[in-house]
mmCIF file with all atom_site columns, C-alpha atoms in Angstrom:
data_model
loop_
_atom_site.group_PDB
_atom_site.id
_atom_site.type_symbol
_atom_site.label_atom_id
_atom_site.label_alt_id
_atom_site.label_comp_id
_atom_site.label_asym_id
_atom_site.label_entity_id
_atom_site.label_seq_id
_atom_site.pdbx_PDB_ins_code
_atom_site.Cartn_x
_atom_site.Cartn_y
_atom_site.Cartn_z
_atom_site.occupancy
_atom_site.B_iso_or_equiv
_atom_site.pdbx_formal_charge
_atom_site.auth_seq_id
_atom_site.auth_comp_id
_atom_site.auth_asym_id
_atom_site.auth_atom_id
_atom_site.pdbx_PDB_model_num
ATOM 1   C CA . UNK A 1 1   ? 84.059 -88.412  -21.585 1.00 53.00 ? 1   UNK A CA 1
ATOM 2   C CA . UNK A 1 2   ? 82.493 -86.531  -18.797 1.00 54.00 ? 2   UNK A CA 1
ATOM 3   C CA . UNK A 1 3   ? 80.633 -84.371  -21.023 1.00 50.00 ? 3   UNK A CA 1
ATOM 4   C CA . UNK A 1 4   ? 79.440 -87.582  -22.811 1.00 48.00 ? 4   UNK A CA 1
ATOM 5   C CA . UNK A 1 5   ? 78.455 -89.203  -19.145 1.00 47.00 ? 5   UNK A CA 1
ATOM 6   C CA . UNK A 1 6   ? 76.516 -86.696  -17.584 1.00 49.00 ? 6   UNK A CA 1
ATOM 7   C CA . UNK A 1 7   ? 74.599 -86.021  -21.317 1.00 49.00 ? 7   UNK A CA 1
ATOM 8   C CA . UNK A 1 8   ? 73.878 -89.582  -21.310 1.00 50.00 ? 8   UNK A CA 1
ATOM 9   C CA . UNK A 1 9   ? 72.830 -89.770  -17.538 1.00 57.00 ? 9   UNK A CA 1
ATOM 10  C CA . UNK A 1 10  ? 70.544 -87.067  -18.022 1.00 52.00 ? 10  UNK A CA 1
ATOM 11  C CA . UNK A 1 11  ? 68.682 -88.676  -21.490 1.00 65.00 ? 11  UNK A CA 1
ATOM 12  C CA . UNK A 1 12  ? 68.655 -92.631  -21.108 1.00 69.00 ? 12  UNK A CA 1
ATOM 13  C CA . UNK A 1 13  ? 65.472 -92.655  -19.870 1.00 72.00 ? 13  UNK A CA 1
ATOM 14  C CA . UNK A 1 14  ? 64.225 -91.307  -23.541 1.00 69.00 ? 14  UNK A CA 1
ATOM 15  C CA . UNK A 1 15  ? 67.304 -93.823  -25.128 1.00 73.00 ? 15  UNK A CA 1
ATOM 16  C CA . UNK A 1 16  ? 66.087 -96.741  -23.476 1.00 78.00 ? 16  UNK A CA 1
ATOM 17  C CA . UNK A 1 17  ? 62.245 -95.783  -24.713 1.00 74.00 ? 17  UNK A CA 1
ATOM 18  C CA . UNK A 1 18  ? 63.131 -94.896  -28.237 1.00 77.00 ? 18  UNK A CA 1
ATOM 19  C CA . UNK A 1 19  ? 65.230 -98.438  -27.848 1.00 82.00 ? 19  UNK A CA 1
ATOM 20  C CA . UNK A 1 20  ? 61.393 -100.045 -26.725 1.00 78.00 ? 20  UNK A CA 1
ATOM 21  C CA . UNK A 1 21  ? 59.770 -98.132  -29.347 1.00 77.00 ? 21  UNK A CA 1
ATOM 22  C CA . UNK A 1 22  ? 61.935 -99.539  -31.968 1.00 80.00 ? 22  UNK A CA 1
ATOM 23  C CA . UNK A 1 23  ? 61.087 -103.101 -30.776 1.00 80.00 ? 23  UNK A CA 1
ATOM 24  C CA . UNK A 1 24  ? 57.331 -102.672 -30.413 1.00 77.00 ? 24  UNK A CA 1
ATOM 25  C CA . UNK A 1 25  ? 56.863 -101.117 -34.087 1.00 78.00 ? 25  UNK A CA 1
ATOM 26  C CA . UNK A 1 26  ? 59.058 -104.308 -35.414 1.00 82.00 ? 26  UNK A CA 1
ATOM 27  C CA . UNK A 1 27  ? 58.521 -107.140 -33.255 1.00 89.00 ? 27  UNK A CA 1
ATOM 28  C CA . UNK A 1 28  ? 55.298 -108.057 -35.553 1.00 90.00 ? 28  UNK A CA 1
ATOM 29  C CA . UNK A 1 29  ? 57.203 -108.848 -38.617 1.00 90.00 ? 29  UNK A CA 1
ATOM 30  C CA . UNK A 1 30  ? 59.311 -111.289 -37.019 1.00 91.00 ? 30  UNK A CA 1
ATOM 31  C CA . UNK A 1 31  ? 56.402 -113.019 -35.365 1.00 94.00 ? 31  UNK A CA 1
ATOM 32  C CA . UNK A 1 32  ? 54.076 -113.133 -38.649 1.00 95.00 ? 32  UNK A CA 1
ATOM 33  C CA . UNK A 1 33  ? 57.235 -114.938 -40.507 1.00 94.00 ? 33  UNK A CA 1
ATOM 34  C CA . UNK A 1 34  ? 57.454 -117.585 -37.257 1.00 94.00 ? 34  UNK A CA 1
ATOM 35  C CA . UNK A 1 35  ? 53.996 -118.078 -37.834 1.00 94.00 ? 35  UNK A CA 1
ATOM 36  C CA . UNK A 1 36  ? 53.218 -118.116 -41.479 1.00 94.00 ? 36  UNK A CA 1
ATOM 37  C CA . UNK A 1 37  ? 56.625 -117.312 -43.161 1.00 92.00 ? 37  UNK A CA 1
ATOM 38  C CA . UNK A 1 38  ? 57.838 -115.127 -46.035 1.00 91.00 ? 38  UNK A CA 1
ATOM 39  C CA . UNK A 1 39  ? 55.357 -114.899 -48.154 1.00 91.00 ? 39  UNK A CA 1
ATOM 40  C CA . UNK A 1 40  ? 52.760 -113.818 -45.948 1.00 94.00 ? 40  UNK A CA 1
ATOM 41  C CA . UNK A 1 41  ? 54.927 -111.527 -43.879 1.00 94.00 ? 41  UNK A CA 1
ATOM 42  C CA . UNK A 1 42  ? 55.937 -109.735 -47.467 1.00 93.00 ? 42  UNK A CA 1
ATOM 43  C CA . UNK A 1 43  ? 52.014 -108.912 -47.739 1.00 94.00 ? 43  UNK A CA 1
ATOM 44  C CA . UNK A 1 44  ? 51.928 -107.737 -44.187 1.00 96.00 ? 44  UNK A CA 1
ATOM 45  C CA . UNK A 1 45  ? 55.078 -105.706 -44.273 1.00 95.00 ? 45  UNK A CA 1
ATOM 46  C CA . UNK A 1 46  ? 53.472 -104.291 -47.509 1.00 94.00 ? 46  UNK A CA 1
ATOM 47  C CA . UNK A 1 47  ? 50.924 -102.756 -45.640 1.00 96.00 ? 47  UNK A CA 1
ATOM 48  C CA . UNK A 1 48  ? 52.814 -102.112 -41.859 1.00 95.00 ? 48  UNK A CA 1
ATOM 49  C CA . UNK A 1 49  ? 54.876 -100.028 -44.289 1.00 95.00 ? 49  UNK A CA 1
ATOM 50  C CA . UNK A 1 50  ? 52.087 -97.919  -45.534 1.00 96.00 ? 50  UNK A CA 1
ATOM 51  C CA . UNK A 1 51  ? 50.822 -97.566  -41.881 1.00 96.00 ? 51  UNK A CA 1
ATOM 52  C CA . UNK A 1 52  ? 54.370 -96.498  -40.261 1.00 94.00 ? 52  UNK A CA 1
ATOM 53  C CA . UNK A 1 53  ? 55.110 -94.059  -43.117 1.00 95.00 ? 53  UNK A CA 1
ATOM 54  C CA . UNK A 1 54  ? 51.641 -92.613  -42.282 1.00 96.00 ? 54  UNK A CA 1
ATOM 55  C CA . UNK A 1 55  ? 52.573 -92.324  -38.412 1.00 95.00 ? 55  UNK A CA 1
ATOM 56  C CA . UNK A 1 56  ? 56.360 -90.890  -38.914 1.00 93.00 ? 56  UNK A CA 1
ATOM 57  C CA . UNK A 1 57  ? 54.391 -87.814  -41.587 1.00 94.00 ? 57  UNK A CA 1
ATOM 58  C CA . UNK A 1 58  ? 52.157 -86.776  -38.561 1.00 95.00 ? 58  UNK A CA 1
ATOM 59  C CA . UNK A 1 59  ? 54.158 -87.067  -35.407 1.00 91.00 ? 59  UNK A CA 1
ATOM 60  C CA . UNK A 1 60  ? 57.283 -85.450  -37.550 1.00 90.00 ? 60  UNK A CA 1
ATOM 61  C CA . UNK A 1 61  ? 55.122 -82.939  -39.145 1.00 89.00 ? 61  UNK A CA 1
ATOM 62  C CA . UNK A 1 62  ? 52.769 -82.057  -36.774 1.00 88.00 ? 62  UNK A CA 1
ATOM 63  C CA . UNK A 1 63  ? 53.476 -83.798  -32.878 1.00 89.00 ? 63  UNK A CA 1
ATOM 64  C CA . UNK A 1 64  ? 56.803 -82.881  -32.598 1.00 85.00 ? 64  UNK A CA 1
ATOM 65  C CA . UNK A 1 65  ? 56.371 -79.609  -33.313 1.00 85.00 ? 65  UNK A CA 1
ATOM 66  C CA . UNK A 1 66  ? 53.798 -78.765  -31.036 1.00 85.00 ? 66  UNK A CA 1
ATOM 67  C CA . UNK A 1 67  ? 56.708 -80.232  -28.452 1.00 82.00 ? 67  UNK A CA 1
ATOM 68  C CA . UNK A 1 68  ? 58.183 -76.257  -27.739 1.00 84.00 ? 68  UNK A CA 1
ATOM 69  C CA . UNK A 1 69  ? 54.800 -75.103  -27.404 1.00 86.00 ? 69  UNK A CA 1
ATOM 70  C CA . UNK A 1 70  ? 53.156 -77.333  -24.609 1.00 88.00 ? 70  UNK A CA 1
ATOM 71  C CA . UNK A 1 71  ? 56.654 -76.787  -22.544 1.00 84.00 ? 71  UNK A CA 1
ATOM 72  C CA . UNK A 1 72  ? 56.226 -72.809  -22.785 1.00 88.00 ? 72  UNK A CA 1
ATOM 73  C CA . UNK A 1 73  ? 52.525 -73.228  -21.998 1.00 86.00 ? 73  UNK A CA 1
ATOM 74  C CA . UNK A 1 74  ? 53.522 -76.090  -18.767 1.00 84.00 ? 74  UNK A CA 1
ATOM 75  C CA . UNK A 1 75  ? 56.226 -73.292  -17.502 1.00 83.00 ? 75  UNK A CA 1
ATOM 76  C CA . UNK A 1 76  ? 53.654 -70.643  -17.535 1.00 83.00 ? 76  UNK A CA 1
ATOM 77  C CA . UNK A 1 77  ? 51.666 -72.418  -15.691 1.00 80.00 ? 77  UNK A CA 1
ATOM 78  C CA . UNK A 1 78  ? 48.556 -71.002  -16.782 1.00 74.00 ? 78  UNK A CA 1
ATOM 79  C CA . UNK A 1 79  ? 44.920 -73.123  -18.216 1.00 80.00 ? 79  UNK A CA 1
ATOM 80  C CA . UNK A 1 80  ? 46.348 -72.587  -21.514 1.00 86.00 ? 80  UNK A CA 1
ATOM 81  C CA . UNK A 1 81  ? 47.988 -75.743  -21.309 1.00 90.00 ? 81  UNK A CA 1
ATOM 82  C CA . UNK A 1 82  ? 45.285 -78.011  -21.845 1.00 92.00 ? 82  UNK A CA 1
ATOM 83  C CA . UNK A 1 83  ? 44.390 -75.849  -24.614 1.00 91.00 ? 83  UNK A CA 1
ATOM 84  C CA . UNK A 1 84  ? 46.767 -76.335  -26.728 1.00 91.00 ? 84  UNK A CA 1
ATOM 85  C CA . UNK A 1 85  ? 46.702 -79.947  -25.893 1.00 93.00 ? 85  UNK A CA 1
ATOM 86  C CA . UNK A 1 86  ? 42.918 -80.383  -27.086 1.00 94.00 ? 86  UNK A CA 1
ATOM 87  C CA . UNK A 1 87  ? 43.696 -78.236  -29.928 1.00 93.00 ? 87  UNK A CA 1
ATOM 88  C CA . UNK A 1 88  ? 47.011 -80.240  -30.799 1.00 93.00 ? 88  UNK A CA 1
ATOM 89  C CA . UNK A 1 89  ? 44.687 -84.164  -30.296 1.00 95.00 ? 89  UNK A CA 1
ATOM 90  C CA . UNK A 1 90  ? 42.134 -82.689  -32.530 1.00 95.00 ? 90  UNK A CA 1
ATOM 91  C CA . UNK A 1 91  ? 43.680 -81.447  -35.107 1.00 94.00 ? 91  UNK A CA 1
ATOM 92  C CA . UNK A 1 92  ? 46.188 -84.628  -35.366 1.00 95.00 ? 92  UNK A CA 1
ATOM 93  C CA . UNK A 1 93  ? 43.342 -87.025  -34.511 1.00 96.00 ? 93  UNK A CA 1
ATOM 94  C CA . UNK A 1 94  ? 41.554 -85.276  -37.988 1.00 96.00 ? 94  UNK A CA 1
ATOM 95  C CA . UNK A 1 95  ? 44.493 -85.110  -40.001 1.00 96.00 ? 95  UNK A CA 1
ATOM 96  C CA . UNK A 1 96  ? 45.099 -89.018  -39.272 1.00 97.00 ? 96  UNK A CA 1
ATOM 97  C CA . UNK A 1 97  ? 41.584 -90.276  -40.149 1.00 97.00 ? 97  UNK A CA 1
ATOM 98  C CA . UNK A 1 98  ? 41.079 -88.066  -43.205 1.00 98.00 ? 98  UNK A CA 1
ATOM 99  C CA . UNK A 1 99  ? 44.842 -89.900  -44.330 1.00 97.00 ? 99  UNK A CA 1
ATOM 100 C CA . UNK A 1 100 ? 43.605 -93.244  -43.311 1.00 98.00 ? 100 UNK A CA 1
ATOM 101 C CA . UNK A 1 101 ? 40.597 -92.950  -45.172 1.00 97.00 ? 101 UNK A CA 1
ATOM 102 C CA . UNK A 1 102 ? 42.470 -91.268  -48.138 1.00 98.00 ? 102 UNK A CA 1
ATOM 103 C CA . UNK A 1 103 ? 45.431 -94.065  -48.467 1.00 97.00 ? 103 UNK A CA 1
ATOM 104 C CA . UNK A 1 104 ? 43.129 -96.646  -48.107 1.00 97.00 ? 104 UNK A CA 1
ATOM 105 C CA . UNK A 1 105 ? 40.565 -96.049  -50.965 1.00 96.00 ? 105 UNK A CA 1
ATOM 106 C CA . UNK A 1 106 ? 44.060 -94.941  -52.818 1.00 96.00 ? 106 UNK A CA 1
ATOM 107 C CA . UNK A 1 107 ? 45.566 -98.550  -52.004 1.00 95.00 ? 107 UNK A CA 1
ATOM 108 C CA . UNK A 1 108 ? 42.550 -100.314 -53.192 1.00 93.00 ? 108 UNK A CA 1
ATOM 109 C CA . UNK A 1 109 ? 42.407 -98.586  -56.456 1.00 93.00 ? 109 UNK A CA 1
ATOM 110 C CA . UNK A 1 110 ? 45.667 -99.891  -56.976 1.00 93.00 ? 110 UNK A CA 1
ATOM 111 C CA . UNK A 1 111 ? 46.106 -103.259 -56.392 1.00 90.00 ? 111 UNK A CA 1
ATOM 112 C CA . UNK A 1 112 ? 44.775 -104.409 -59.164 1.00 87.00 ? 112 UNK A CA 1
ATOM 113 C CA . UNK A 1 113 ? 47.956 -103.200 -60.909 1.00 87.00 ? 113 UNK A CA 1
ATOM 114 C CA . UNK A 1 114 ? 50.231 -104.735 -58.931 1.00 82.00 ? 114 UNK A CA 1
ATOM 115 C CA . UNK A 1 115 ? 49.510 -107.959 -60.142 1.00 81.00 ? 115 UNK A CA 1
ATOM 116 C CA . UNK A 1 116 ? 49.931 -109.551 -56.508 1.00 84.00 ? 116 UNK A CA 1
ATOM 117 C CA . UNK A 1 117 ? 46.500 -111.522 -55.895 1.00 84.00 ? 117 UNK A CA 1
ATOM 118 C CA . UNK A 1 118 ? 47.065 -112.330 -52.299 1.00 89.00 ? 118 UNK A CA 1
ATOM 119 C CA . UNK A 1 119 ? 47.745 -108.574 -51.212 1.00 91.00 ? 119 UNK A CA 1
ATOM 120 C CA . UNK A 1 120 ? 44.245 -108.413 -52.903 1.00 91.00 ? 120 UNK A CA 1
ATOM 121 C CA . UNK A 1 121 ? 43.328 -111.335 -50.761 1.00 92.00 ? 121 UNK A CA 1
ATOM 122 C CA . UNK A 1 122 ? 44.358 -109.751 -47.418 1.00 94.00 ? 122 UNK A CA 1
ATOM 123 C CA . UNK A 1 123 ? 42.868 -105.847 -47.819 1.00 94.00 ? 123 UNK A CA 1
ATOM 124 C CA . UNK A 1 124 ? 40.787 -106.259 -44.565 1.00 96.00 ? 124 UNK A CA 1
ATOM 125 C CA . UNK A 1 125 ? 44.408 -106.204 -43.192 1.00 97.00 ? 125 UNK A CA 1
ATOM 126 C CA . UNK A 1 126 ? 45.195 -102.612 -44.485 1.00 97.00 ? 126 UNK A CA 1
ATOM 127 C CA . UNK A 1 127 ? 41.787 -100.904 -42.775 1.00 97.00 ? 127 UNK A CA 1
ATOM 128 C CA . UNK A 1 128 ? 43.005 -102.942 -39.355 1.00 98.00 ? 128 UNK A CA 1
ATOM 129 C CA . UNK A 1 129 ? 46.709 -101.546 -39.458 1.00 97.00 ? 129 UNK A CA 1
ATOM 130 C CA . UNK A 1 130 ? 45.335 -97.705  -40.915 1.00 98.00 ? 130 UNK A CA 1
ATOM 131 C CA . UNK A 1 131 ? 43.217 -98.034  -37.850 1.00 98.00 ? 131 UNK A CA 1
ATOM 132 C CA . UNK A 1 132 ? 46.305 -98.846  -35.587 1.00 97.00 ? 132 UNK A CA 1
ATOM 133 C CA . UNK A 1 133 ? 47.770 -95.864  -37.159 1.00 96.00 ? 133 UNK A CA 1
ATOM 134 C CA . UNK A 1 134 ? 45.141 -93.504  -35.840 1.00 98.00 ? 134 UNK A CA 1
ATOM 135 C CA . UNK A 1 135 ? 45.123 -95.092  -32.185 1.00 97.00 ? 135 UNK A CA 1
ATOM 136 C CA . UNK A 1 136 ? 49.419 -95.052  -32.714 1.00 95.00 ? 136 UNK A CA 1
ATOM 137 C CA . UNK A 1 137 ? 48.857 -91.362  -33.334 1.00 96.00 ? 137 UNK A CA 1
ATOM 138 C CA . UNK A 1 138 ? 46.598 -90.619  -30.487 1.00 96.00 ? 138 UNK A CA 1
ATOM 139 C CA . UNK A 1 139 ? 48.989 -92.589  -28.465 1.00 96.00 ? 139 UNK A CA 1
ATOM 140 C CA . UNK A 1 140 ? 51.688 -90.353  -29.060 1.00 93.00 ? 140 UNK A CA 1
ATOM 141 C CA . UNK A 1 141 ? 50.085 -87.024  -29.028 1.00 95.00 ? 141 UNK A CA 1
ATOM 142 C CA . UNK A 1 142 ? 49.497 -88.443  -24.734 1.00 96.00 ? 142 UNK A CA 1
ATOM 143 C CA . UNK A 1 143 ? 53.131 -88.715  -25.245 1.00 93.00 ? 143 UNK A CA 1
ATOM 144 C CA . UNK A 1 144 ? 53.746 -84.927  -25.150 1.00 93.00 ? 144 UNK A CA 1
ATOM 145 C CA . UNK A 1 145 ? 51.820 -84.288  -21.868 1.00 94.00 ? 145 UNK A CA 1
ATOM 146 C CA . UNK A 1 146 ? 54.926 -86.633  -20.124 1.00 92.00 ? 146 UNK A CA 1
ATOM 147 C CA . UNK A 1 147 ? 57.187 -84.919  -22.460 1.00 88.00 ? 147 UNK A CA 1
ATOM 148 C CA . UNK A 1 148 ? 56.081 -81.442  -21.629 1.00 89.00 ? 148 UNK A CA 1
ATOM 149 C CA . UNK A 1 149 ? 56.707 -82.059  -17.892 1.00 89.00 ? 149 UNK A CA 1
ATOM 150 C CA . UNK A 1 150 ? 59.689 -83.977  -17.927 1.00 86.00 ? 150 UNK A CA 1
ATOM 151 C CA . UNK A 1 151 ? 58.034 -86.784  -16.933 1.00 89.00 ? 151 UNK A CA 1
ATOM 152 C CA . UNK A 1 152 ? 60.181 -89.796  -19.225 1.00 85.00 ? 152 UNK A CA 1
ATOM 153 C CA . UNK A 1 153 ? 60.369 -92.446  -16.494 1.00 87.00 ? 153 UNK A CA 1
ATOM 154 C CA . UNK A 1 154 ? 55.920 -92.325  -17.911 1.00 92.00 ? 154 UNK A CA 1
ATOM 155 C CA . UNK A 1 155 ? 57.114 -92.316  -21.182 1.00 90.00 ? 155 UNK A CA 1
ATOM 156 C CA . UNK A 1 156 ? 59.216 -95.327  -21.092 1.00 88.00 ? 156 UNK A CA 1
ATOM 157 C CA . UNK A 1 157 ? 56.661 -97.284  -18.172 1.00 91.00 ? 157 UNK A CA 1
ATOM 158 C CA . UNK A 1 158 ? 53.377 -96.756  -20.715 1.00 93.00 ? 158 UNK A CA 1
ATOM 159 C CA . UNK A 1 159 ? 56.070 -98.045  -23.568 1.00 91.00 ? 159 UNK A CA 1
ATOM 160 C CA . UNK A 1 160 ? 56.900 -101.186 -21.801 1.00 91.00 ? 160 UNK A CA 1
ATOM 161 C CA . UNK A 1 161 ? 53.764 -101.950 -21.494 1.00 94.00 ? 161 UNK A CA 1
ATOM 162 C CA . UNK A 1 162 ? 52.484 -101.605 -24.834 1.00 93.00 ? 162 UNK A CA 1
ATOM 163 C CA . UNK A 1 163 ? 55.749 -104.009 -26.252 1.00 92.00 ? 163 UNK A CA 1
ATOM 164 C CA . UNK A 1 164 ? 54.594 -106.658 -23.586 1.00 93.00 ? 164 UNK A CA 1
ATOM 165 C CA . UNK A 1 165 ? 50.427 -106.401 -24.394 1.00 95.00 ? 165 UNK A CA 1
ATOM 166 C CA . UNK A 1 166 ? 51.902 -106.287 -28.469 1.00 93.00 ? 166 UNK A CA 1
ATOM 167 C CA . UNK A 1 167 ? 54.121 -109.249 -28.162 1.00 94.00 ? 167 UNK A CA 1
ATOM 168 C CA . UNK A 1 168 ? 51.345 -110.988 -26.180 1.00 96.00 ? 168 UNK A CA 1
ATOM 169 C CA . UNK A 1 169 ? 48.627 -110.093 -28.652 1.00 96.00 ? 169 UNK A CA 1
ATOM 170 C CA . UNK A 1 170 ? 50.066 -111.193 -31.740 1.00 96.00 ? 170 UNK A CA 1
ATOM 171 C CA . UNK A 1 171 ? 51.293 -114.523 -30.283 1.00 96.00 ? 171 UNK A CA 1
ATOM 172 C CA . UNK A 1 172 ? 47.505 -115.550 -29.017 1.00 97.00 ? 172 UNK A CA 1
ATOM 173 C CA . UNK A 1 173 ? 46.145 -113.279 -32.198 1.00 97.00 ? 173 UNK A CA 1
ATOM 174 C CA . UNK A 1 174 ? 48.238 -114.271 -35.377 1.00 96.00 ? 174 UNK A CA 1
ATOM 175 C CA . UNK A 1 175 ? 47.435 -118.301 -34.799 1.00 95.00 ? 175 UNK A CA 1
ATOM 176 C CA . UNK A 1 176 ? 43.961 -117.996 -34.672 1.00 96.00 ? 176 UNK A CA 1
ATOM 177 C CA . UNK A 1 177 ? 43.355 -114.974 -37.462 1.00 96.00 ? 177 UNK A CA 1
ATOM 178 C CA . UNK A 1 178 ? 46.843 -115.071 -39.547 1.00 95.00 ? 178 UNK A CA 1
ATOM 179 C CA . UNK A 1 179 ? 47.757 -111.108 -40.980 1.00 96.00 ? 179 UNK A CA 1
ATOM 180 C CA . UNK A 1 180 ? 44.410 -110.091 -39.656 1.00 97.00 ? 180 UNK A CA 1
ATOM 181 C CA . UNK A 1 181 ? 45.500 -111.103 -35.972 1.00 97.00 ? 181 UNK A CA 1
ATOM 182 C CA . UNK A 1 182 ? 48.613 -109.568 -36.463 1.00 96.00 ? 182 UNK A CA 1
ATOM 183 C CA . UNK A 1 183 ? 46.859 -106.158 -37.608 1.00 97.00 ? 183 UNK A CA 1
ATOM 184 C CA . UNK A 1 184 ? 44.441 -106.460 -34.779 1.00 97.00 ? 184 UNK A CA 1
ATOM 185 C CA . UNK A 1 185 ? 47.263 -106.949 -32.329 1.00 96.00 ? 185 UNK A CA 1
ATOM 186 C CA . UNK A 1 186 ? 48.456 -102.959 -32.817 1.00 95.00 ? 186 UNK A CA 1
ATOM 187 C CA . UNK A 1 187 ? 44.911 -101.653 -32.335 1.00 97.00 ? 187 UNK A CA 1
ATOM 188 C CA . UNK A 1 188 ? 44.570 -103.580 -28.939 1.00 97.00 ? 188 UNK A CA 1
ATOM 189 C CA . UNK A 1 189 ? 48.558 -102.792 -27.878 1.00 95.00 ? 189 UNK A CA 1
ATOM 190 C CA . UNK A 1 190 ? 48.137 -99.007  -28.894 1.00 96.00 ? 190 UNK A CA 1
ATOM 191 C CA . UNK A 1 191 ? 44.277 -99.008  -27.470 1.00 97.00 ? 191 UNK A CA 1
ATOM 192 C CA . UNK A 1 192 ? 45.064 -100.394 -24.148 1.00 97.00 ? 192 UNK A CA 1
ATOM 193 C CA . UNK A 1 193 ? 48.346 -97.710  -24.176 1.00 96.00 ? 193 UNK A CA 1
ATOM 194 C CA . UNK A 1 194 ? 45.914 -95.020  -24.619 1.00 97.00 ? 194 UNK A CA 1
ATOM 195 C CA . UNK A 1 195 ? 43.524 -96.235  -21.528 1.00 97.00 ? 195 UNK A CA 1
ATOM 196 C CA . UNK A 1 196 ? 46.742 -96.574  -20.036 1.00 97.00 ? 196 UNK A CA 1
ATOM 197 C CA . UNK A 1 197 ? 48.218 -93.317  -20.628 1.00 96.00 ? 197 UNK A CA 1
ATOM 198 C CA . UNK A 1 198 ? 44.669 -91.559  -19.774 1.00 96.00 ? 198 UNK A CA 1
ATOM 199 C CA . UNK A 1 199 ? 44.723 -92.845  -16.468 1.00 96.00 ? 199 UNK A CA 1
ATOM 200 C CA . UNK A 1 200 ? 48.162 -91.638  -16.140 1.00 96.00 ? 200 UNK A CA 1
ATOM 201 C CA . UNK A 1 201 ? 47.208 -87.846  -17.335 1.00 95.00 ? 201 UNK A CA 1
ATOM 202 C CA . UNK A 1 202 ? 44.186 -87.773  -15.477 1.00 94.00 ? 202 UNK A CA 1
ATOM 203 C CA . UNK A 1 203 ? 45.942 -88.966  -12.093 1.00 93.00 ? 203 UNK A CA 1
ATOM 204 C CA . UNK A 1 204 ? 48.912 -87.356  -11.832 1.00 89.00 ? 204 UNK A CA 1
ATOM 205 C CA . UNK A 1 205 ? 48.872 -84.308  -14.077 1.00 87.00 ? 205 UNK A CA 1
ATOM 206 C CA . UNK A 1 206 ? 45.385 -82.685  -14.218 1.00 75.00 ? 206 UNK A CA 1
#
């Protein structure tokens, strides 16, 4: 029980933001069906789905990875830091657009056989959510800089406030531009976590 205390102590920071993370990446769904129910929250989950698969392939292939390497380079305390960071955002930040281009001109080749005419009817949806994938992405690789120097109280902060700005955004959003709304609502959640995370990094860590 101790051992479980002190483990828990020590990592509830992260818990509580992987908790917040959870929410913000879901909330959507449940507002889209309050708004314009089932139907049109099975064409939006359609393509959330396609986005969040995207996002889980890059940060678990590529962001999490570079995790051991950035805490090496912060120890060392040495310019190679920001190296590998810049290294690590471009080479994600490519990877991302060249699969957001790629599953998008893949997606529109087929919907025509899926014989669903409103998924058809709602592509413009599918560009706004594979471009919330790329800022999600960019978000996270920031993400690595707290990570890297222990820093999750900024992790979980710059999380809160992307669940409040998302939950705020797709209420005012999702009335007045249905699925599109909705879709917009991660780029400007994730967009004004990036400013907000960049003003972090710059203040307090470079």
């Amino acid at each position: 029980r101790e051992w479980f205390l002190h483990h828990f102590k020590a990592s509830r920071t992260l818990y509580v933001n992987d908790i917040v993370n959870t929410v913000a990446q879901y909330i959507d769904r449940y507002l889209v069906s309050l708004f314009m129910g089932l139907e049109f929250t099975g064409v939006y989950v359609l393509f959330w789905s396609i986005g969040n698969a995207l996002s889980n392939l890059v940060d678990t292939g590529i962001v999490q990875v570079s995790g051991p390497k950035l805490i090496n380079a912060h120890a060392r305390q040495d310019r190679s830091y920001w190296t590998i960071f810049r290294r690590l955002l471009v080479h994600t930040m490519t990877i991302s657009i060249v699969l957001a281009i790629a599953t998008g001109i893949l997606v529109k080749i087929a919907i025509p056989y899926l014989d669903r005419p409103l998924v058809a009817d709602w592509m413009l949806v599918l560009w706004l959510v594979l471009l919330g994938f790329v800022l999600r992405v960019a978000y996270e690789v920031q993400g690595t800089v707290f990570y890297s120097h222990y820093k999750d109280s900024f992790t979980l902060f710059s999380g809160l406030f992307v669940i409040a700005l998302s939950i705020f955004a797709n209420v005012t959003l999702i009335p007045l531009f249905a699925l599109d709304g909705a879709a917009s609502a991660i780029i400007v959640s994730y967009g004004a976590g990036i400013a907000a995370r960049q003003i972090m990094i710059t203040s307090y860590f470079r």
